[in-house]
CSV table of C-alpha atoms in Angstrom, one decimal:
chain,number,residue,atom,x,y,z
O,5,UNK,CA,46.1,-66.4,-139.4
O,6,UNK,CA,45.4,-69.6,-141.2
O,7,UNK,CA,43.5,-69.7,-144.5
O,8,UNK,CA,42.4,-72.1,-147.0
O,9,UNK,CA,40.1,-72.5,-150.0
O,10,UNK,CA,38.5,-75.5,-152.0
O,11,UNK,CA,36.6,-76.3,-155.0
O,12,UNK,CA,34.6,-79.4,-155.5
O,13,UNK,CA,35.4,-80.2,-159.2
O,14,UNK,CA,38.2,-77.5,-159.8
O,15,UNK,CA,36.4,-75.7,-161.2
O,16,UNK,CA,33.3,-76.4,-159.2
O,17,UNK,CA,31.3,-75.2,-156.1
O,18,UNK,CA,33.9,-73.4,-154.0
O,19,UNK,CA,34.4,-71.8,-150.6
O,20,UNK,CA,37.0,-70.3,-148.4
O,21,UNK,CA,37.8,-70.3,-144.7
O,22,UNK,CA,40.1,-68.2,-142.4
O,23,UNK,CA,40.8,-68.1,-138.8
O,24,UNK,CA,42.7,-65.7,-136.7
O,25,UNK,CA,44.4,-66.9,-133.5
O,26,UNK,CA,46.5,-65.4,-130.8
O,27,UNK,CA,50.0,-66.8,-129.9
O,28,UNK,CA,48.5,-69.1,-127.4
O,29,UNK,CA,46.2,-70.7,-130.1
O,30,UNK,CA,42.9,-69.0,-128.8
O,31,UNK,CA,40.6,-68.3,-131.8
O,32,UNK,CA,39.9,-64.6,-132.2
O,33,UNK,CA,37.8,-64.6,-135.4
O,34,UNK,CA,36.7,-66.8,-138.1
O,35,UNK,CA,35.5,-65.9,-141.7
O,36,UNK,CA,34.0,-68.2,-144.3
O,37,UNK,CA,31.8,-68.0,-147.4
O,38,UNK,CA,30.8,-69.8,-150.6
O,39,UNK,CA,32.1,-68.5,-153.8
O,40,UNK,CA,29.8,-70.2,-156.5
O,41,UNK,CA,31.8,-72.0,-159.2
O,42,UNK,CA,35.5,-71.3,-159.4
O,43,UNK,CA,38.9,-72.9,-159.0
O,44,UNK,CA,40.9,-74.1,-155.9
O,45,UNK,CA,43.5,-71.3,-156.4
O,46,UNK,CA,40.9,-68.6,-156.6
O,47,UNK,CA,39.2,-70.0,-153.4
O,48,UNK,CA,42.6,-70.0,-151.6
O,49,UNK,CA,43.3,-66.4,-152.6
O,50,UNK,CA,39.9,-65.5,-151.3
O,51,UNK,CA,40.6,-67.1,-148.0
O,52,UNK,CA,43.8,-65.2,-147.7
O,53,UNK,CA,42.1,-61.9,-148.4
O,54,UNK,CA,39.4,-62.6,-145.9
O,55,UNK,CA,41.9,-63.6,-143.3
O,56,UNK,CA,44.0,-60.4,-143.9
O,57,UNK,CA,40.9,-58.3,-143.5
O,58,UNK,CA,40.0,-60.1,-140.3
O,59,UNK,CA,43.5,-59.3,-138.9
O,60,UNK,CA,43.1,-55.6,-139.9
O,61,UNK,CA,39.7,-55.5,-138.3
O,62,UNK,CA,41.1,-57.0,-135.1
O,63,UNK,CA,44.6,-55.5,-134.8
O,64,UNK,CA,44.6,-52.5,-137.0
O,65,UNK,CA,47.2,-51.0,-139.3
O,66,UNK,CA,50.7,-52.4,-138.8
O,67,UNK,CA,49.7,-55.4,-136.7
O,68,UNK,CA,52.2,-58.3,-136.9
O,69,UNK,CA,50.8,-61.6,-138.2
O,70,UNK,CA,52.2,-65.0,-139.4
O,71,UNK,CA,50.1,-66.1,-142.4
O,72,UNK,CA,49.9,-69.9,-142.7
O,73,UNK,CA,48.5,-71.8,-145.7
O,74,UNK,CA,48.9,-75.3,-147.2
O,75,UNK,CA,48.9,-73.6,-150.7
O,76,UNK,CA,52.5,-73.5,-151.8
O,77,UNK,CA,51.4,-71.5,-154.8
O,78,UNK,CA,49.8,-68.7,-152.8
O,79,UNK,CA,52.6,-68.6,-150.2
O,80,UNK,CA,55.4,-68.5,-152.7
O,81,UNK,CA,53.7,-65.9,-155.0
O,82,UNK,CA,52.8,-63.7,-152.0
O,83,UNK,CA,56.4,-63.9,-150.7
O,84,UNK,CA,57.5,-62.8,-154.2
O,85,UNK,CA,59.5,-66.0,-154.9
O,86,UNK,CA,57.2,-67.3,-157.7
O,87,UNK,CA,55.7,-65.4,-160.6
O,88,UNK,CA,52.0,-65.1,-161.1
O,89,UNK,CA,51.4,-66.5,-164.5
O,90,UNK,CA,47.5,-67.0,-164.3
O,91,UNK,CA,45.9,-63.7,-165.4
O,92,UNK,CA,42.8,-64.6,-163.3
O,93,UNK,CA,44.8,-64.7,-160.1
O,94,UNK,CA,46.7,-61.4,-160.6
O,95,UNK,CA,43.8,-59.1,-159.4
O,96,UNK,CA,43.4,-61.3,-156.2
O,97,UNK,CA,47.1,-61.3,-155.6
O,98,UNK,CA,47.2,-57.5,-156.0
O,99,UNK,CA,44.4,-57.1,-153.5
O,100,UNK,CA,46.0,-59.5,-151.0
O,101,UNK,CA,49.4,-57.6,-151.4
O,102,UNK,CA,47.7,-54.3,-150.7
O,103,UNK,CA,46.1,-55.6,-147.5
O,104,UNK,CA,49.4,-57.3,-146.5
O,105,UNK,CA,51.2,-54.0,-147.1
O,106,UNK,CA,49.2,-52.5,-144.2
O,107,UNK,CA,50.4,-55.3,-141.8
O,108,UNK,CA,53.7,-56.8,-140.8
O,109,UNK,CA,53.4,-60.2,-142.4
O,110,UNK,CA,55.6,-63.2,-142.4
O,111,UNK,CA,54.6,-66.0,-144.8
O,112,UNK,CA,54.6,-69.7,-143.8
O,113,UNK,CA,53.7,-72.8,-145.8
O,114,UNK,CA,52.3,-75.5,-143.6
O,115,UNK,CA,51.2,-79.1,-144.4
O,116,UNK,CA,47.4,-79.7,-145.0
O,117,UNK,CA,47.0,-81.6,-141.7
O,118,UNK,CA,48.1,-78.4,-139.8
O,119,UNK,CA,45.6,-76.3,-141.6
O,120,UNK,CA,42.4,-78.3,-140.5
O,121,UNK,CA,40.6,-75.3,-139.0
O,122,UNK,CA,40.6,-73.2,-142.1
O,123,UNK,CA,39.8,-76.3,-144.2
O,124,UNK,CA,37.0,-77.0,-142.0
O,125,UNK,CA,35.5,-73.6,-142.3
O,126,UNK,CA,35.8,-73.7,-146.2
O,127,UNK,CA,34.0,-77.0,-146.2
O,128,UNK,CA,31.3,-75.7,-143.9
O,129,UNK,CA,30.7,-72.7,-146.2
O,130,UNK,CA,30.4,-75.1,-149.2
O,131,UNK,CA,28.1,-77.5,-147.3
O,132,UNK,CA,25.8,-74.5,-146.3
O,133,UNK,CA,25.7,-73.3,-150.0
O,134,UNK,CA,24.7,-76.8,-151.1
O,135,UNK,CA,21.8,-76.7,-148.7
O,136,UNK,CA,20.7,-73.2,-149.9
O,137,UNK,CA,21.8,-71.3,-146.8
O,138,UNK,CA,24.6,-68.9,-145.7
O,139,UNK,CA,27.5,-70.1,-143.4
O,140,UNK,CA,26.7,-68.9,-139.8
O,141,UNK,CA,29.6,-70.3,-137.9
O,142,UNK,CA,29.7,-73.1,-135.5
O,143,UNK,CA,31.9,-72.4,-132.4
O,144,UNK,CA,29.8,-71.5,-129.3
O,145,UNK,CA,32.1,-68.8,-128.1
O,146,UNK,CA,31.5,-66.7,-131.3
O,147,UNK,CA,35.1,-65.9,-132.1
O,148,UNK,CA,36.1,-64.0,-128.9
O,149,UNK,CA,35.7,-64.8,-125.2
O,150,UNK,CA,36.0,-62.0,-122.6
O,151,UNK,CA,38.5,-59.3,-123.3
O,152,UNK,CA,42.0,-60.1,-122.1
O,153,UNK,CA,43.1,-58.6,-118.9
O,154,UNK,CA,45.9,-56.6,-120.6
O,155,UNK,CA,45.4,-55.3,-124.1
O,156,UNK,CA,48.1,-56.1,-126.7
O,157,UNK,CA,50.5,-53.3,-127.4
O,158,UNK,CA,49.3,-51.1,-130.3
O,159,UNK,CA,51.1,-51.6,-133.5
O,160,UNK,CA,49.1,-49.5,-135.9
O,161,UNK,CA,50.0,-46.0,-136.8
O,162,UNK,CA,47.8,-42.8,-137.0
O,163,UNK,CA,49.6,-41.5,-140.0
O,164,UNK,CA,47.7,-40.6,-143.1
O,165,UNK,CA,48.8,-43.1,-145.7
O,166,UNK,CA,47.4,-46.5,-144.5
O,167,UNK,CA,44.6,-44.7,-142.7
O,168,UNK,CA,43.2,-43.5,-145.9
O,169,UNK,CA,40.5,-46.2,-146.0
O,170,UNK,CA,40.1,-50.0,-145.7
O,171,UNK,CA,37.8,-52.4,-143.8
O,172,UNK,CA,37.1,-51.8,-140.3
O,173,UNK,CA,34.1,-53.9,-139.6
O,174,UNK,CA,32.9,-57.4,-140.2
O,175,UNK,CA,30.6,-56.2,-143.0
O,176,UNK,CA,33.5,-55.4,-145.3
O,177,UNK,CA,33.7,-57.4,-148.5
O,178,UNK,CA,35.7,-60.6,-148.0
O,179,UNK,CA,34.9,-60.9,-144.4
O,180,UNK,CA,31.4,-62.1,-144.5
O,181,UNK,CA,30.8,-64.3,-141.5
O,182,UNK,CA,33.7,-62.7,-139.5
O,183,UNK,CA,32.7,-63.1,-135.9
O,184,UNK,CA,34.1,-60.4,-133.6
O,185,UNK,CA,32.5,-58.4,-130.7
O,186,UNK,CA,30.3,-55.7,-131.9
O,187,UNK,CA,29.7,-52.3,-130.2
O,188,UNK,CA,26.2,-52.2,-131.9
O,189,UNK,CA,23.7,-54.7,-132.7
O,190,UNK,CA,23.4,-56.4,-136.1
O,191,UNK,CA,22.4,-54.0,-138.9
O,192,UNK,CA,23.1,-50.9,-137.0
O,193,UNK,CA,25.2,-48.2,-138.8
O,194,UNK,CA,28.9,-48.0,-138.4
O,195,UNK,CA,28.9,-44.3,-137.6
O,196,UNK,CA,26.2,-42.4,-135.6
O,197,UNK,CA,23.6,-40.4,-137.4
O,198,UNK,CA,24.5,-36.9,-137.6
O,199,UNK,CA,22.8,-34.3,-135.3
O,200,UNK,CA,22.9,-30.6,-135.3
O,201,UNK,CA,26.2,-29.2,-133.9
O,202,UNK,CA,24.3,-27.3,-131.1
O,203,UNK,CA,22.4,-30.3,-129.9
O,204,UNK,CA,23.7,-32.1,-126.9
O,205,UNK,CA,22.4,-35.2,-125.0
O,206,UNK,CA,22.0,-35.1,-121.2
O,207,UNK,CA,21.5,-38.0,-119.0
O,208,UNK,CA,19.9,-38.1,-115.6
O,209,UNK,CA,22.8,-40.3,-114.3
O,210,UNK,CA,25.1,-43.0,-115.4
O,211,UNK,CA,23.8,-45.7,-117.9
O,212,UNK,CA,22.8,-49.0,-116.4
O,213,UNK,CA,26.1,-50.7,-117.1
O,214,UNK,CA,28.0,-48.0,-115.2
O,215,UNK,CA,28.2,-48.1,-111.4
O,216,UNK,CA,26.5,-45.4,-109.7
O,217,UNK,CA,28.7,-42.4,-109.0
O,218,UNK,CA,31.2,-43.5,-111.7
O,219,UNK,CA,31.7,-42.0,-115.1
O,220,UNK,CA,33.1,-43.9,-118.1
O,221,UNK,CA,36.5,-45.2,-117.4
O,222,UNK,CA,35.9,-45.4,-113.7
O,223,UNK,CA,36.4,-41.7,-112.8
O,224,UNK,CA,34.1,-40.4,-110.1
O,225,UNK,CA,31.2,-38.3,-111.2
O,226,UNK,CA,30.4,-35.1,-109.3
O,227,UNK,CA,26.9,-34.1,-108.2
O,228,UNK,CA,26.7,-31.5,-110.8
O,229,UNK,CA,28.1,-33.7,-113.5
O,230,UNK,CA,31.0,-31.4,-114.2
O,231,UNK,CA,33.8,-33.5,-115.7
O,232,UNK,CA,31.9,-36.7,-115.6
O,233,UNK,CA,30.6,-36.8,-119.2
O,234,UNK,CA,27.1,-38.0,-118.1
O,235,UNK,CA,25.5,-34.6,-117.2
O,236,UNK,CA,26.6,-31.5,-119.1
O,237,UNK,CA,26.4,-27.9,-118.3
O,238,UNK,CA,23.6,-25.8,-119.6
O,239,UNK,CA,25.8,-23.1,-121.2
O,240,UNK,CA,26.4,-23.0,-124.9
O,241,UNK,CA,29.3,-25.1,-126.2
O,242,UNK,CA,32.0,-24.3,-128.6
O,243,UNK,CA,31.7,-26.9,-131.3
O,244,UNK,CA,34.6,-28.3,-133.2
O,245,UNK,CA,33.6,-29.9,-136.5
O,246,UNK,CA,36.7,-31.8,-137.5
O,247,UNK,CA,37.0,-32.4,-141.2
O,248,UNK,CA,39.8,-34.5,-142.7
O,249,UNK,CA,40.9,-33.2,-146.2
O,250,UNK,CA,40.0,-35.1,-149.3
O,251,UNK,CA,41.9,-37.8,-151.2
O,252,UNK,CA,45.4,-37.1,-152.5
O,253,UNK,CA,47.8,-39.2,-154.6
O,254,UNK,CA,49.6,-40.3,-151.4
O,255,UNK,CA,46.4,-41.4,-149.7
O,256,UNK,CA,45.4,-43.5,-152.7
O,257,UNK,CA,48.8,-45.3,-152.6
O,258,UNK,CA,49.0,-45.4,-148.9
O,259,UNK,CA,52.2,-43.4,-148.5
O,260,UNK,CA,53.2,-41.5,-145.5
O,261,UNK,CA,51.9,-38.0,-146.1
O,262,UNK,CA,53.1,-35.5,-143.4
O,263,UNK,CA,54.4,-32.0,-144.2
O,264,UNK,CA,54.8,-32.9,-147.8
O,265,UNK,CA,52.3,-30.9,-149.8
O,266,UNK,CA,50.4,-33.0,-152.4
O,267,UNK,CA,47.2,-31.5,-153.8
O,268,UNK,CA,43.9,-33.1,-153.9
O,269,UNK,CA,43.0,-35.6,-156.6
O,270,UNK,CA,39.9,-35.0,-158.8
O,271,UNK,CA,38.1,-37.5,-156.4
O,272,UNK,CA,39.5,-35.5,-153.5
O,273,UNK,CA,38.0,-32.3,-154.9
O,274,UNK,CA,34.6,-34.0,-155.3
O,275,UNK,CA,34.8,-35.2,-151.7
O,276,UNK,CA,35.5,-31.7,-150.6
O,277,UNK,CA,32.6,-30.3,-152.5
O,278,UNK,CA,30.4,-33.1,-151.0
O,279,UNK,CA,31.4,-32.1,-147.4
O,280,UNK,CA,30.9,-28.4,-148.4
O,281,UNK,CA,27.4,-29.1,-149.5
O,282,UNK,CA,26.6,-30.9,-146.3
O,283,UNK,CA,28.1,-28.2,-144.0
O,284,UNK,CA,26.5,-25.3,-145.8
O,285,UNK,CA,23.1,-26.5,-144.8
O,286,UNK,CA,21.2,-26.6,-141.4
O,287,UNK,CA,21.8,-27.7,-138.8
O,288,UNK,CA,25.5,-26.8,-139.0
O,289,UNK,CA,25.5,-23.0,-139.2
O,290,UNK,CA,29.3,-22.6,-139.3
O,291,UNK,CA,30.7,-19.4,-137.8
O,292,UNK,CA,34.5,-20.0,-138.5
O,293,UNK,CA,36.7,-21.9,-140.8
O,294,UNK,CA,40.2,-22.8,-139.6
O,295,UNK,CA,42.6,-24.9,-141.8
O,296,UNK,CA,46.0,-26.5,-141.7
O,297,UNK,CA,48.5,-24.6,-143.9
O,298,UNK,CA,49.0,-27.6,-146.2
O,299,UNK,CA,47.4,-27.4,-149.7
O,300,UNK,CA,45.2,-30.5,-149.4
O,301,UNK,CA,43.6,-29.1,-146.3
O,302,UNK,CA,43.2,-25.6,-147.6
O,303,UNK,CA,41.8,-26.9,-150.8
O,304,UNK,CA,39.1,-28.8,-148.8
O,305,UNK,CA,38.5,-25.8,-146.6
O,306,UNK,CA,38.2,-23.5,-149.7
O,307,UNK,CA,35.3,-25.6,-151.0
O,308,UNK,CA,33.4,-25.0,-147.7
O,309,UNK,CA,34.2,-21.3,-147.6
O,310,UNK,CA,32.9,-20.9,-151.2
O,311,UNK,CA,29.5,-22.5,-150.1
O,312,UNK,CA,29.3,-20.6,-146.8
O,313,UNK,CA,30.7,-17.1,-147.8
O,314,UNK,CA,33.1,-17.5,-144.8
O,315,UNK,CA,36.9,-16.8,-144.9
O,316,UNK,CA,39.5,-19.4,-144.2
O,317,UNK,CA,42.0,-18.7,-141.3
O,318,UNK,CA,45.2,-20.7,-141.3
O,319,UNK,CA,46.7,-22.2,-138.1
O,320,UNK,CA,50.1,-23.8,-138.4
O,321,UNK,CA,49.4,-25.9,-135.3
O,322,UNK,CA,46.9,-28.0,-137.3
O,323,UNK,CA,49.3,-29.3,-139.8
O,324,UNK,CA,50.1,-33.0,-140.1
O,325,UNK,CA,53.0,-34.6,-138.3
O,326,UNK,CA,56.5,-34.2,-140.0
O,327,UNK,CA,57.5,-37.8,-141.0
O,328,UNK,CA,61.0,-36.7,-142.0
O,329,UNK,CA,62.8,-39.2,-144.2
O,330,UNK,CA,59.7,-41.4,-144.3
O,331,UNK,CA,57.7,-38.9,-146.3
O,332,UNK,CA,56.4,-40.4,-149.4
O,333,UNK,CA,57.3,-44.0,-148.5
O,334,UNK,CA,54.9,-46.9,-147.9
O,335,UNK,CA,54.9,-48.8,-144.6
O,336,UNK,CA,56.5,-51.8,-146.3
O,337,UNK,CA,59.3,-49.6,-147.8
O,338,UNK,CA,60.0,-48.1,-144.4
O,339,UNK,CA,60.0,-51.5,-142.7
O,340,UNK,CA,62.6,-52.7,-145.1
O,341,UNK,CA,64.9,-49.6,-145.0
O,342,UNK,CA,64.5,-48.4,-141.4
O,343,UNK,CA,63.4,-51.6,-139.4
O,344,UNK,CA,65.0,-50.6,-136.1
O,345,UNK,CA,63.8,-47.0,-136.3
O,346,UNK,CA,60.3,-48.1,-137.2
O,347,UNK,CA,60.2,-50.6,-134.4
O,348,UNK,CA,61.2,-47.8,-131.8
O,349,UNK,CA,58.6,-45.4,-133.4
O,350,UNK,CA,55.7,-47.9,-133.1
O,351,UNK,CA,56.6,-48.6,-129.5
O,352,UNK,CA,57.1,-45.2,-128.1
O,353,UNK,CA,55.1,-41.9,-129.0
O,354,UNK,CA,58.2,-39.8,-127.9
O,355,UNK,CA,60.3,-41.3,-130.7
O,356,UNK,CA,60.4,-39.4,-134.0
O,357,UNK,CA,61.0,-40.7,-137.4
O,358,UNK,CA,64.5,-39.8,-138.7
O,359,UNK,CA,64.6,-36.1,-139.2
O,360,UNK,CA,60.8,-35.8,-138.2
O,361,UNK,CA,58.5,-35.1,-135.4
O,362,UNK,CA,57.3,-37.4,-132.6
O,363,UNK,CA,53.6,-37.8,-131.7
O,364,UNK,CA,54.3,-36.3,-128.3
O,365,UNK,CA,55.7,-33.2,-129.9
O,366,UNK,CA,52.8,-33.1,-132.2
O,367,UNK,CA,50.4,-33.3,-129.2
O,368,UNK,CA,51.8,-30.3,-127.6
O,369,UNK,CA,51.4,-28.3,-130.8
O,370,UNK,CA,47.8,-29.4,-131.4
O,371,UNK,CA,46.9,-28.8,-127.8
O,372,UNK,CA,48.2,-25.2,-128.2
O,373,UNK,CA,46.1,-24.8,-131.4
O,374,UNK,CA,43.0,-26.1,-129.6
O,375,UNK,CA,43.4,-23.6,-126.7
O,376,UNK,CA,43.9,-20.7,-129.1
O,377,UNK,CA,40.6,-21.7,-131.0
O,378,UNK,CA,38.6,-22.0,-127.8
O,379,UNK,CA,39.8,-18.6,-126.6
O,380,UNK,CA,39.1,-16.9,-129.9
O,381,UNK,CA,35.8,-18.5,-130.8
O,382,UNK,CA,33.8,-19.1,-127.6
O,383,UNK,CA,30.4,-20.5,-128.2
O,384,UNK,CA,30.8,-20.8,-131.9
O,385,UNK,CA,30.7,-23.6,-134.5
O,386,UNK,CA,34.3,-23.9,-135.7
O,387,UNK,CA,35.0,-26.0,-138.8
O,388,UNK,CA,38.6,-27.4,-138.3
O,389,UNK,CA,40.1,-28.7,-141.6
O,390,UNK,CA,43.1,-30.9,-140.8
O,391,UNK,CA,44.7,-34.3,-141.1
O,392,UNK,CA,44.6,-37.7,-139.5
O,393,UNK,CA,47.0,-37.1,-136.6
O,394,UNK,CA,45.8,-33.6,-135.4
O,395,UNK,CA,42.1,-34.8,-135.6
O,396,UNK,CA,42.9,-38.0,-133.7
O,397,UNK,CA,44.7,-36.0,-131.1
O,398,UNK,CA,41.8,-33.5,-130.6
O,399,UNK,CA,39.5,-36.5,-130.2
O,400,UNK,CA,41.9,-38.2,-127.7
O,401,UNK,CA,42.0,-35.1,-125.6
O,402,UNK,CA,38.2,-34.8,-125.5
O,403,UNK,CA,38.0,-38.5,-124.4
O,404,UNK,CA,40.7,-38.1,-121.8
O,405,UNK,CA,42.3,-41.1,-123.4
O,406,UNK,CA,45.9,-42.3,-123.3
O,407,UNK,CA,48.3,-41.9,-126.3
O,408,UNK,CA,47.5,-45.6,-127.4
O,409,UNK,CA,43.9,-44.4,-128.3
O,410,UNK,CA,45.5,-43.0,-131.4
O,411,UNK,CA,45.9,-46.5,-132.7
O,412,UNK,CA,42.3,-47.4,-132.1
O,413,UNK,CA,40.7,-44.8,-134.3
O,414,UNK,CA,40.1,-44.8,-138.0
O,415,UNK,CA,39.4,-41.8,-140.1
O,416,UNK,CA,38.5,-41.8,-143.8
O,417,UNK,CA,39.4,-39.1,-146.2
O,418,UNK,CA,36.9,-36.3,-146.0
O,419,UNK,CA,35.3,-37.7,-142.9
O,420,UNK,CA,33.6,-35.5,-140.2
O,421,UNK,CA,34.0,-35.8,-136.4
O,422,UNK,CA,32.3,-33.5,-133.8
O,423,UNK,CA,33.4,-32.4,-130.4
O,424,UNK,CA,31.5,-30.0,-128.1
O,425,UNK,CA,33.6,-28.0,-125.6
O,426,UNK,CA,31.6,-26.6,-122.6
O,427,UNK,CA,32.8,-23.5,-120.7
O,428,UNK,CA,33.1,-25.3,-117.3
O,429,UNK,CA,35.4,-28.0,-118.6
O,430,UNK,CA,33.7,-31.1,-120.0
O,431,UNK,CA,34.1,-32.1,-123.6
O,432,UNK,CA,31.8,-34.4,-125.5
O,433,UNK,CA,32.6,-36.4,-128.7
O,434,UNK,CA,29.4,-36.6,-130.6
O,435,UNK,CA,30.5,-38.2,-133.8
O,436,UNK,CA,33.6,-39.8,-135.2
O,437,UNK,CA,34.5,-40.7,-139.0
O,438,UNK,CA,31.0,-39.7,-140.2
O,439,UNK,CA,31.0,-40.2,-144.0
O,440,UNK,CA,27.3,-39.9,-144.8
O,441,UNK,CA,28.0,-37.0,-147.3
O,442,UNK,CA,30.2,-39.3,-149.4
O,443,UNK,CA,27.6,-42.0,-150.0
């Protein structure tokens, strides 16, 4: 990732630019914007922030990136070798550090002539602002060409700490103008609109982009639609409403939060109440509430129970992954203290943190919990209050997705996802990371 910023007057009309490339030099994304009147250093930090957000949007948590800038000041300050004496830069440096803490960053100063792409973007943004318009980008390939034949190996983690929030789309602050492929058209919502848990769409056949006789992912659809995902059975589904617990001190600080038992913050309690208010109204009509045994989940489930008059049942299979010796540490701390163990864990879901539990082990536990719930609550609406990893696993199972899919999902605190389980086999994911009740 290369970033730059400039100010015509210092202070004066300013702008930033950032470009993300793969190791072959192919441009993956660009970001740029004007900043009004400010200094060179502020613009350079804004370029860095926009670039780091772009990397997170593309690669996810834990992605490896070399950050290149021709600002010696920014590089040395971010690397921790120079102190930040300017009070105006400290909030920007703090924001950049928080973003960098969610990635595996190496810092590299480069001479100005090697930073031409980011410099060009910053100047394009300033030129556009001078003409009374917004920067729209200039490369004909719009940031990304066709998807690569083989996806890059996942480096993000589905643990709770860095997954507590953060930018996921090009509309996030600091990434205005980021050009990456979009699953929806401009202006469409990031999460689907909620529908009643009993509703289910049925299609007469595959959508136009899917070959006839094939379901998503290339599996062959049967005449009845069983197992295909395109046509569902008529019998009533068992609906899982998957609610992640509210905010905790660990999620605020982006620390690994597994079987440790922090309570909800005051904001987390408010988030739980907001979810409870939503789930206590039609069309949800909950029949059952099942929770992880950990306090942050039980506190969230209790808020819904109070609103609905239902009791909370605890299932130990829904607890978060045990992160062992990594519990309570940030990703950066773990990277420094356990570099070899972290690399092995990121590369292989069968590898466990020191003294902890692997994702493969967690998958067996969550699968068993799922089967118990389906057996005990056929045809009912079941609120499952749990954590990042168990919820992602339940979504992965429903999608028939490989383990790497865990690294391609994001779940905010107190978010809601929905899965229908039909008696003759098919499962249908109907929403993911829905946070409408928190707005």
